Amino acid sequence: MNFIEKQYIPWKDFLNVASACPITNVMDIEFNLTNIKKCINEALNKKVKYIIFPELSITSYSCGDLFLNNQLLNSSLNAIEELCSFLKDKDILVSVGSPFLYRNSLYNCAFIIHYGKILGIVPKSNICSSEQRWFSSGFKIRNEYVSTYFQENIPFGIDLIFQSGNFKFSFVLGDEFNSPIPLSSYLSLKGANIIGNLSASNELVGKSQKRRDFLKTTTQRLSCGYIYSSCGVYESTTDLVYSGHLLIGEKGNLLKENKRFKRENEIIVSSIDVDSLMLNRLRNTYLEEYSNLCPFNARTINFNFDNLQDFILQRDIKKYPFIPYDKEDNRLEEIFNIQVSALAKRLEHTNLKSTVIGISGGLDSTLALLVTVKTFKLLNLDLKNIIAITMPGFGTTDRTYNNAINLCKKLGVSLREIHIVKSCLQHFEDIGHNPNIHDVTYENVQARERTQILMDIANKEGGLVIGTGDLSEMALGWCTFNGDHMSMYGVNASVPKTLIRYLVKHVALEEKDKETSSILLDILDTPVSPELLPKDNEGNITQKTENIVGPYELHDFFLYYFIKGFEVRKIYYLTCEAFKEDYKEDIIKRWLEFFIKRFFTQQFKRSTVPDGPKVGTVSLSPRGDFIMPSDGSYNSFFK
């Protein structure tokens, strides 16, 4: 396959952006401008293409009635001219705050500058009561042009979108979280995908969390990037304190944040993935559908970034995209609750009081059993009606067997042991298969025999067969069709292997009973295996899944981004970034090719999977989460 030969071009998707808070001195414009220049130079050294400064950063925010002084206003405009001269040979988009006089009204504005040219001036629309003493609202200023003594016909208004390729910038001023309809919402409806917010937000106890929450919800709701910059500690402290809070977010995630209250020039840098924002908008078409609700028509100001190929990725790529990194335990408990609620509803609907579950001593069946136990406790059902069946076969080891037995005993469920060797040997004889040939028939006979046992006992006992297969296995088709592929309800259907490991670990660490905790920790330490091939002479597992299909941490990474719509070359690029300390590039390439082939060729199994609950944004249910033909070709995905 040749998908690596056509090298992925990251700079068509990613843009390095910065949020800065310079040292300022109230009304000392020359001093302020000097520090703004220092921040710009630092950003250029970090390969940044866009940098934002706080509201009124040229003058400082806390000038009071001196905003109405002609000398201050003239000096601030002179500083903008000097900044333009400084930027003439610099390929960086800069947004800086300064007052601007227009038709006998003063406006709190963002000046947008690239290569020394003012591309546009955006006035603040939501003026708080204290600012109304000096500034007018610019909300009704649209389709206007202004001139200064050094540049003519500058677009002026809130209706501006600045576009270079797929990067579409718009700008707002002040804290938006108090606005009933933030201006960023209107601008996103008109196509903006990167919002710059120049702010002067005073610090209060708990207020910083409001900013974080607003950024996360706004970027999720609008499928946009958001860069926030607020003025810092060198503002006047007559009545208020400012912390210099800097934030960069994207699509519900906080990518970068500074430590507030710093007393030096501060800059944070991250890379916005505009490609992922566009893919998200393809799935969520409401922005296009509601664009007519915007009370103005946007003007697009075109400009061009040069030397985009001079790019260095400036964001951490998480190895485990399915794992919650923030408040981990709460999220893990939430996943459990989704699984438990789903199974509880299915039991109530079917009016069944018992379940049947195959227990192997592995991760998947352990999680399914834990979920079932919690469900029975929720419904006040007798745990003895959970029929756990261990079915030793040709490859069952003492370690997994003992863990399965001991866990069932500690949890208080009913335990049955049914050996499948004899019945499988009989089946081999019936179909004329040599049991010494350890091929796919040898393995699948065992898997289907176990499923048959579970189904028959469920019929006999009036119970529901609980599926244990997980999302990773479903993606790879690493299951036996009509064997472990089949159940009556799959509680792990949208839980990938890497997340299952974290869930079981969470239970093990929270478990008060030391014996139960010890069993769970040993299950975590056991190699993933279906145990369908004979064990070695020492009784150890010979069939280790990850030696055959590859590391699940890689496959879960591939799966997450493939379902999000990323092209294969980009997935390869991100994987190499995330796992650069763990795997060589040729190993990543090998398993990525393997994943894509398996994902396409095994769709027929996913087309016939049982019901199961969705717990995260990635699911492969054919009933609406991921619709794909069973006979689709993967060839185009390798070109």
Coordinates of N, CA and C in Angstrom, one line a residue, residues 29 397 490 502 531 595:
I29 N 1.8 54.2 26.4 CA 1.5 53.5 25.1 C 2.8 53.0 24.5
T397 N -6.1 -21.6 30.7 CA -5.0 -21.7 31.6 C -5.5 -21.6 33.0
G490 N -25.5 -6.7 24.3 CA -24.1 -6.5 24.5 C -23.8 -5.2 25.3
Y502 N -9.4 0.7 31.9 CA -9.5 1.7 32.9 C -10.7 1.5 33.8
E531 N -7.8 -17.6 24.2 CA -7.4 -19.0 24.7 C -8.1 -20.1 23.9
F595 N -5.5 -2.5 10.2 CA -6.8 -2.0 10.8 C -7.7 -1.6 9.7

